[in-house]
Amino acid sequence: MKSIEIAKTPTFNVEQTLECGQVFRYGKTERGYVVFSLDHYADISDCGDSYILESDDTEYFSNYFDFDTDYGFIQQKVQDKGMVSAAIEFGRGIHILKQNPVEVIFSFLVSQNNHIPRIKGIIERICQGLGEDKGGYFAFPSLDKLAGAGERFFADIGAGYRAAYLDRTAKFLLDVQVEEWGKLDTENLRRQLLSLHGIGRKVADCILLFGFSRCDVFPVDTWIQKIYQCEYPNATADKMSELLERRYGCYAGFVQQWLYYFKRESERRHLNAVLC
DNA sequence: ATCCAGGCAGATG
DNA sequence: CATCTGCATGGA
């Protein structure tokens, strides 16, 4: 196990980055957070003026946390006189994680029409049931294990009607080189994802953003719809996504994540944020 | 208890 | 093209 020090800056906050809804395998500790990705783990503790990251693979996580992107620059580019700036001020420390595409595909298949606490539980039980025991935690399962589990397994651990999606997707991906999909442009990659059973526009866009670092997509879920229903009263979610992608271009994914976190946290904390 | 959740597939106007 | 419905489950 190795450890690295991460300087604290205004544009990186571990709590905001992990709690903003892009990742589900993490937990709070006394001094910070633990996060799991594939078969790796990282423990990040708050040491006042810096973070200490302890991990089995510190290089994996220094890429995972996306320290090379200039978030201050992006925040300056997209600022406005309204809710985008308000959302940035609230979630200034969010980074978009560079997660494993396969893990993201399964995570966001589970996420549809579901609450985040329950999503976390379902994914955790998938790891417990099929993942390698790493001593203290379970790895995300291999495609072999996922494909061999059967629909019953996913139903039994509480995946609900998504069990069939998980089973079919696992069996399909067994014969595919998902890593090759990274070479496709966003439009063709989205088309590929949409051809899978259980993946629609919103789940595809989350996979594009969180699993393939396509920051030019703007996933539209129920929270984002609430934000924009005043401005686009008769636009479907798909249409809304197109319009917002066009408006924010290569920064769309970042803007979306700041707005999502702001809206959801405001509701959760019963703040009466002005969002229309 | 009733509503709703980081929606989607399939069926029907 | 747009709109409607059923879906499994459990947190609030």
Short mmCIF file of C-alpha atoms (C1' of nucleotides) in Angstrom, two decimals:
data_model
loop_
_atom_site.label_atom_id
_atom_site.label_comp_id
_atom_site.label_asym_id
_atom_site.label_seq_id
_atom_site.Cartn_x
_atom_site.Cartn_y
_atom_site.Cartn_z
CA MET A 1 0.00 0.00 0.00
CA LYS A 2 1.24 3.43 -0.98
CA SER A 3 0.07 6.92 -0.18
CA ILE A 4 0.22 10.28 -1.92
CA GLU A 5 -0.53 13.79 -0.77
CA ILE A 6 -3.09 15.87 -2.66
CA ALA A 7 -2.95 19.63 -2.21
CA LYS A 8 -6.29 21.19 -1.37
CA THR A 9 -7.53 23.64 -3.97
CA PRO A 10 -10.86 25.48 -4.33
CA THR A 11 -11.75 23.26 -7.31
CA PHE A 12 -11.25 19.84 -5.73
CA ASN A 13 -13.33 18.48 -2.88
CA VAL A 14 -13.52 14.74 -2.17
CA GLU A 15 -16.94 14.86 -0.52
CA GLN A 16 -18.54 16.76 -3.40
CA THR A 17 -16.82 14.59 -6.01
CA LEU A 18 -18.00 11.32 -4.48
CA GLU A 19 -21.45 12.44 -3.28
CA CYS A 20 -22.57 14.15 -6.50
CA GLY A 21 -24.22 11.05 -7.95
CA GLN A 22 -21.66 9.89 -10.52
CA VAL A 23 -20.35 6.93 -8.50
CA PHE A 24 -21.98 4.52 -6.05
CA ARG A 25 -19.20 2.43 -4.49
CA TYR A 26 -17.91 4.69 -1.74
CA GLY A 27 -18.41 5.32 1.94
CA LYS A 28 -17.66 7.78 4.70
CA THR A 29 -14.89 7.19 7.22
CA GLU A 30 -13.87 9.01 10.39
CA ARG A 31 -11.44 11.23 8.52
CA GLY A 32 -12.81 11.20 4.97
CA TYR A 33 -13.94 8.69 2.38
CA VAL A 34 -13.16 5.29 0.88
CA VAL A 35 -13.92 4.62 -2.75
CA PHE A 36 -13.77 1.40 -4.78
CA SER A 37 -13.23 1.06 -8.50
CA LEU A 38 -12.87 -2.31 -10.23
CA ASP A 39 -10.59 -4.28 -7.87
CA HIS A 40 -8.92 -1.17 -6.42
CA TYR A 41 -9.64 0.94 -3.37
CA ALA A 42 -8.54 4.32 -2.08
CA ASP A 43 -8.84 5.83 1.37
CA ILE A 44 -8.79 9.62 1.35
CA SER A 45 -8.39 11.40 4.67
CA ASP A 46 -8.71 15.11 5.28
CA CYS A 47 -5.54 16.46 6.85
CA GLY A 48 -6.48 20.11 7.03
CA ASP A 49 -4.42 21.75 4.31
CA SER A 50 -4.18 18.62 2.17
CA TYR A 51 -5.66 15.18 1.53
CA ILE A 52 -3.74 11.94 2.06
CA LEU A 53 -4.74 9.21 -0.41
CA GLU A 54 -3.82 5.66 0.58
CA SER A 55 -4.36 2.95 -2.02
CA ASP A 56 -3.25 -0.34 -3.48
CA ASP A 57 -2.70 1.61 -6.71
CA THR A 58 -2.08 5.34 -6.29
CA GLU A 59 -1.37 5.81 -10.00
CA TYR A 60 -4.78 4.40 -10.88
CA PHE A 61 -6.46 6.90 -8.60
CA SER A 62 -4.42 9.92 -9.62
CA ASN A 63 -5.87 9.34 -13.10
CA TYR A 64 -9.31 8.39 -11.69
CA PHE A 65 -9.73 11.72 -9.89
CA ASP A 66 -8.90 13.75 -13.04
CA PHE A 67 -6.34 16.11 -11.53
CA ASP A 68 -5.10 17.21 -14.96
CA THR A 69 -8.23 19.07 -16.05
CA ASP A 70 -8.33 22.81 -15.31
CA TYR A 71 -11.67 23.11 -13.54
CA GLY A 72 -11.12 26.77 -12.67
CA PHE A 73 -10.87 27.56 -16.38
CA ILE A 74 -14.09 25.67 -17.19
CA GLN A 75 -15.95 27.38 -14.35
CA GLN A 76 -14.89 30.73 -15.73
CA LYS A 77 -15.97 29.81 -19.26
CA VAL A 78 -19.52 28.75 -18.36
CA GLN A 79 -20.34 31.25 -15.63
CA ASP A 80 -23.52 33.27 -16.02
CA LYS A 81 -25.59 35.65 -13.92
CA GLY A 82 -27.93 32.92 -12.74
CA MET A 83 -28.17 29.34 -11.73
CA VAL A 84 -25.05 27.95 -13.39
CA SER A 85 -22.87 30.29 -11.34
CA ALA A 86 -24.92 29.52 -8.24
CA ALA A 87 -24.45 25.81 -8.83
CA ILE A 88 -20.71 26.23 -9.39
CA GLU A 89 -20.37 28.19 -6.18
CA PHE A 90 -22.18 25.36 -4.37
CA GLY A 91 -20.25 22.46 -5.93
CA ARG A 92 -16.99 24.10 -6.93
CA GLY A 93 -14.97 21.06 -5.84
CA ILE A 94 -16.63 18.48 -8.09
CA HIS A 95 -14.38 16.56 -10.48
CA ILE A 96 -15.78 14.20 -13.13
CA LEU A 97 -14.23 10.83 -12.32
CA LYS A 98 -12.58 8.63 -14.92
CA GLN A 99 -14.37 5.41 -14.12
CA ASN A 100 -14.18 2.01 -15.78
CA PRO A 101 -16.69 1.81 -18.67
CA VAL A 102 -18.01 -1.67 -17.83
CA GLU A 103 -18.54 -0.82 -14.19
CA VAL A 104 -20.35 2.37 -15.24
CA ILE A 105 -22.59 0.47 -17.68
CA PHE A 106 -23.82 -1.85 -14.93
CA SER A 107 -24.04 0.92 -12.34
CA PHE A 108 -26.28 3.10 -14.48
CA LEU A 109 -28.40 0.17 -15.64
CA VAL A 110 -29.19 -0.25 -11.95
CA SER A 111 -29.73 3.49 -11.47
CA GLN A 112 -32.81 3.85 -13.68
CA ASN A 113 -36.05 4.70 -11.87
CA ASN A 114 -34.28 4.09 -8.56
CA HIS A 115 -33.13 5.92 -5.41
CA ILE A 116 -29.42 6.43 -4.85
CA PRO A 117 -29.30 4.64 -1.45
CA ARG A 118 -30.90 1.59 -3.05
CA ILE A 119 -28.64 1.77 -6.11
CA LYS A 120 -25.64 1.62 -3.78
CA GLY A 121 -27.07 -1.42 -2.01
CA ILE A 122 -27.77 -3.35 -5.22
CA ILE A 123 -24.29 -2.71 -6.63
CA GLU A 124 -22.70 -3.65 -3.31
CA ARG A 125 -24.58 -6.96 -3.27
CA ILE A 126 -23.50 -7.67 -6.85
CA CYS A 127 -19.88 -7.24 -5.74
CA GLN A 128 -20.38 -9.34 -2.59
CA GLY A 129 -22.01 -12.14 -4.55
CA LEU A 130 -19.78 -12.23 -7.64
CA GLY A 131 -16.66 -10.17 -6.98
CA GLU A 132 -13.29 -11.33 -5.75
CA ASP A 133 -12.77 -11.09 -2.00
CA LYS A 134 -9.94 -8.59 -1.61
CA GLY A 135 -9.87 -8.83 2.18
CA GLY A 136 -12.03 -6.11 3.63
CA TYR A 137 -13.90 -5.38 0.43
CA PHE A 138 -15.12 -7.06 -2.74
CA ALA A 139 -13.95 -6.20 -6.25
CA PHE A 140 -16.34 -5.36 -9.05
CA PRO A 141 -17.01 -8.71 -10.75
CA SER A 142 -15.47 -9.83 -14.04
CA LEU A 143 -17.73 -10.06 -17.09
CA ASP A 144 -17.35 -13.84 -16.86
CA LYS A 145 -18.88 -13.84 -13.39
CA LEU A 146 -21.58 -11.33 -14.31
CA ALA A 147 -22.56 -13.32 -17.40
CA GLY A 148 -22.59 -16.61 -15.52
CA ALA A 149 -24.72 -15.43 -12.61
CA GLY A 150 -28.10 -15.68 -14.33
CA GLU A 151 -31.12 -13.40 -14.15
CA ARG A 152 -32.25 -15.06 -10.92
CA PHE A 153 -29.15 -13.87 -9.09
CA PHE A 154 -29.83 -10.24 -9.98
CA ALA A 155 -33.48 -10.57 -9.00
CA ASP A 156 -32.57 -12.20 -5.70
CA ILE A 157 -30.24 -9.38 -4.67
CA GLY A 158 -33.06 -6.88 -5.25
CA ALA A 159 -32.41 -5.48 -8.71
CA GLY A 160 -36.11 -5.67 -9.53
CA TYR A 161 -37.12 -5.54 -13.17
CA ARG A 162 -33.54 -4.50 -14.08
CA ALA A 163 -32.38 -8.08 -13.49
CA ALA A 164 -33.09 -8.99 -17.11
CA TYR A 165 -31.18 -5.93 -18.36
CA LEU A 166 -28.13 -6.83 -16.26
CA ASP A 167 -28.18 -10.46 -17.35
CA ARG A 168 -28.60 -9.73 -21.05
CA THR A 169 -26.00 -6.95 -21.02
CA ALA A 170 -23.42 -9.13 -19.27
CA LYS A 171 -23.88 -11.94 -21.78
CA PHE A 172 -23.72 -9.50 -24.70
CA LEU A 173 -20.56 -7.73 -23.49
CA LEU A 174 -18.78 -11.06 -23.14
CA ASP A 175 -18.33 -11.12 -26.93
CA VAL A 176 -17.40 -7.44 -27.26
CA GLN A 177 -14.22 -5.44 -26.74
CA VAL A 178 -15.65 -2.53 -24.79
CA GLU A 179 -12.22 -0.87 -24.71
CA GLU A 180 -12.46 -0.55 -28.51
CA TRP A 181 -15.61 1.54 -28.08
CA GLY A 182 -13.41 4.32 -26.71
CA LYS A 183 -12.15 4.95 -30.26
CA LEU A 184 -15.66 5.78 -31.54
CA ASP A 185 -16.84 9.35 -31.74
CA THR A 186 -19.55 10.34 -29.28
CA GLU A 187 -22.42 9.99 -31.76
CA ASN A 188 -21.48 6.46 -32.80
CA LEU A 189 -20.63 5.40 -29.27
CA ARG A 190 -24.06 6.60 -28.11
CA ARG A 191 -25.69 4.66 -30.94
CA GLN A 192 -23.81 1.55 -29.85
CA LEU A 193 -24.90 1.96 -26.21
CA LEU A 194 -28.52 2.62 -27.21
CA SER A 195 -28.62 -0.72 -29.02
CA LEU A 196 -28.31 -2.51 -25.67
CA HIS A 197 -31.46 -3.71 -23.88
CA GLY A 198 -32.21 -1.43 -20.93
CA ILE A 199 -30.10 1.52 -22.09
CA GLY A 200 -31.97 4.63 -23.25
CA ARG A 201 -30.82 8.17 -23.86
CA LYS A 202 -30.30 9.15 -20.23
CA VAL A 203 -28.40 6.03 -19.14
CA ALA A 204 -26.34 6.15 -22.35
CA ASP A 205 -25.37 9.76 -21.65
CA CYS A 206 -24.31 8.95 -18.08
CA ILE A 207 -22.15 6.11 -19.42
CA LEU A 208 -20.67 8.45 -22.04
CA LEU A 209 -19.86 11.11 -19.45
CA PHE A 210 -18.72 9.01 -16.49
CA GLY A 211 -17.31 5.95 -18.26
CA PHE A 212 -15.91 7.41 -21.47
CA SER A 213 -15.08 10.99 -20.38
CA ARG A 214 -17.33 12.48 -23.07
CA CYS A 215 -17.81 15.88 -21.46
CA ASP A 216 -19.89 17.16 -24.38
CA VAL A 217 -23.01 15.25 -23.32
CA PHE A 218 -25.71 16.58 -20.98
CA PRO A 219 -27.63 13.76 -19.25
CA VAL A 220 -31.21 14.82 -18.48
CA ASP A 221 -32.83 13.06 -15.54
CA THR A 222 -35.86 14.00 -13.44
CA TRP A 223 -33.89 16.62 -11.46
CA ILE A 224 -32.50 18.37 -14.53
CA GLN A 225 -36.00 18.28 -16.03
CA LYS A 226 -37.36 20.09 -13.00
CA ILE A 227 -34.71 22.79 -13.44
CA TYR A 228 -35.45 23.41 -17.12
CA GLN A 229 -39.18 22.77 -17.36
CA CYS A 230 -39.80 26.51 -16.94
CA GLU A 231 -37.44 27.41 -19.77
CA TYR A 232 -38.44 24.53 -22.05
CA PRO A 233 -42.04 23.82 -20.99
CA ASN A 234 -42.88 21.42 -23.82
CA ALA A 235 -39.57 19.71 -24.52
CA THR A 236 -39.09 16.01 -23.91
CA ALA A 237 -36.04 14.92 -21.91
CA ASP A 238 -34.30 13.88 -25.12
CA LYS A 239 -34.97 17.24 -26.78
CA MET A 240 -33.85 19.07 -23.64
CA SER A 241 -30.59 17.12 -23.70
CA GLU A 242 -29.97 18.11 -27.34
CA LEU A 243 -30.62 21.77 -26.64
CA LEU A 244 -28.36 21.84 -23.58
CA GLU A 245 -25.57 19.99 -25.39
CA ARG A 246 -25.71 22.63 -28.08
CA ARG A 247 -25.67 25.44 -25.53
CA TYR A 248 -22.73 24.22 -23.45
CA GLY A 249 -20.70 22.34 -26.06
CA CYS A 250 -17.56 20.70 -24.72
CA TYR A 251 -18.43 21.81 -21.16
CA ALA A 252 -21.95 20.32 -21.12
CA GLY A 253 -21.13 17.42 -18.82
CA PHE A 254 -19.53 19.62 -16.20
CA VAL A 255 -22.43 22.08 -16.18
CA GLN A 256 -24.91 19.24 -15.90
CA GLN A 257 -23.13 17.78 -12.89
CA TRP A 258 -22.92 21.10 -11.03
CA LEU A 259 -26.63 21.72 -11.65
CA TYR A 260 -27.66 18.18 -10.69
CA TYR A 261 -25.73 18.28 -7.41
CA PHE A 262 -27.01 21.77 -6.56
CA LYS A 263 -30.65 20.90 -7.23
CA ARG A 264 -30.61 17.56 -5.47
CA GLU A 265 -28.72 18.76 -2.40
CA SER A 266 -30.91 21.85 -2.13
CA GLU A 267 -33.97 19.61 -2.04
CA ARG A 268 -32.37 17.19 0.39
CA ARG A 269 -31.37 19.95 2.80
CA HIS A 270 -34.77 21.64 2.34
CA LEU A 271 -33.16 24.80 1.09
CA ASN A 272 -35.48 26.89 -1.02
CA ALA A 273 -33.08 27.52 -3.84
CA VAL A 274 -34.19 29.82 -6.64
CA LEU A 275 -33.95 27.69 -9.75
CA CYS A 276 -36.44 29.06 -12.23
"C1'" DA B 1 -49.79 4.94 3.47
"C1'" DT B 2 -48.76 6.95 -0.90
"C1'" DC B 3 -45.44 8.86 -3.80
"C1'" DC B 4 -41.40 8.67 -6.29
"C1'" DA B 5 -36.72 7.55 -7.68
"C1'" DG B 6 -30.13 9.87 -12.05
"C1'" DG B 7 -35.98 5.58 -17.14
"C1'" DC B 8 -36.85 2.12 -20.37
"C1'" DA B 9 -39.36 -1.05 -23.53
"C1'" DG B 10 -43.32 -1.95 -25.84
"C1'" DA B 11 -47.87 -0.68 -27.34
"C1'" DT B 12 -50.92 2.48 -29.05
"C1'" DG B 13 -52.73 7.20 -31.24
"C1'" DC C 1 -43.73 11.68 -34.39
"C1'" DA C 2 -45.63 11.95 -29.62
"C1'" DT C 3 -47.82 10.09 -25.59
"C1'" DC C 4 -49.19 6.23 -22.29
"C1'" DT C 5 -48.40 2.24 -19.29
"C1'" DG C 6 -46.23 -1.40 -16.60
"C1'" DC C 7 -42.38 -2.38 -14.14
"C1'" DA C 8 -39.74 -4.34 -8.79
"C1'" DT C 9 -38.31 -2.35 -4.86
"C1'" DG C 10 -37.75 0.39 -0.80
"C1'" DG C 11 -36.63 5.14 1.17
"C1'" DA C 12 -38.97 9.26 2.61
#
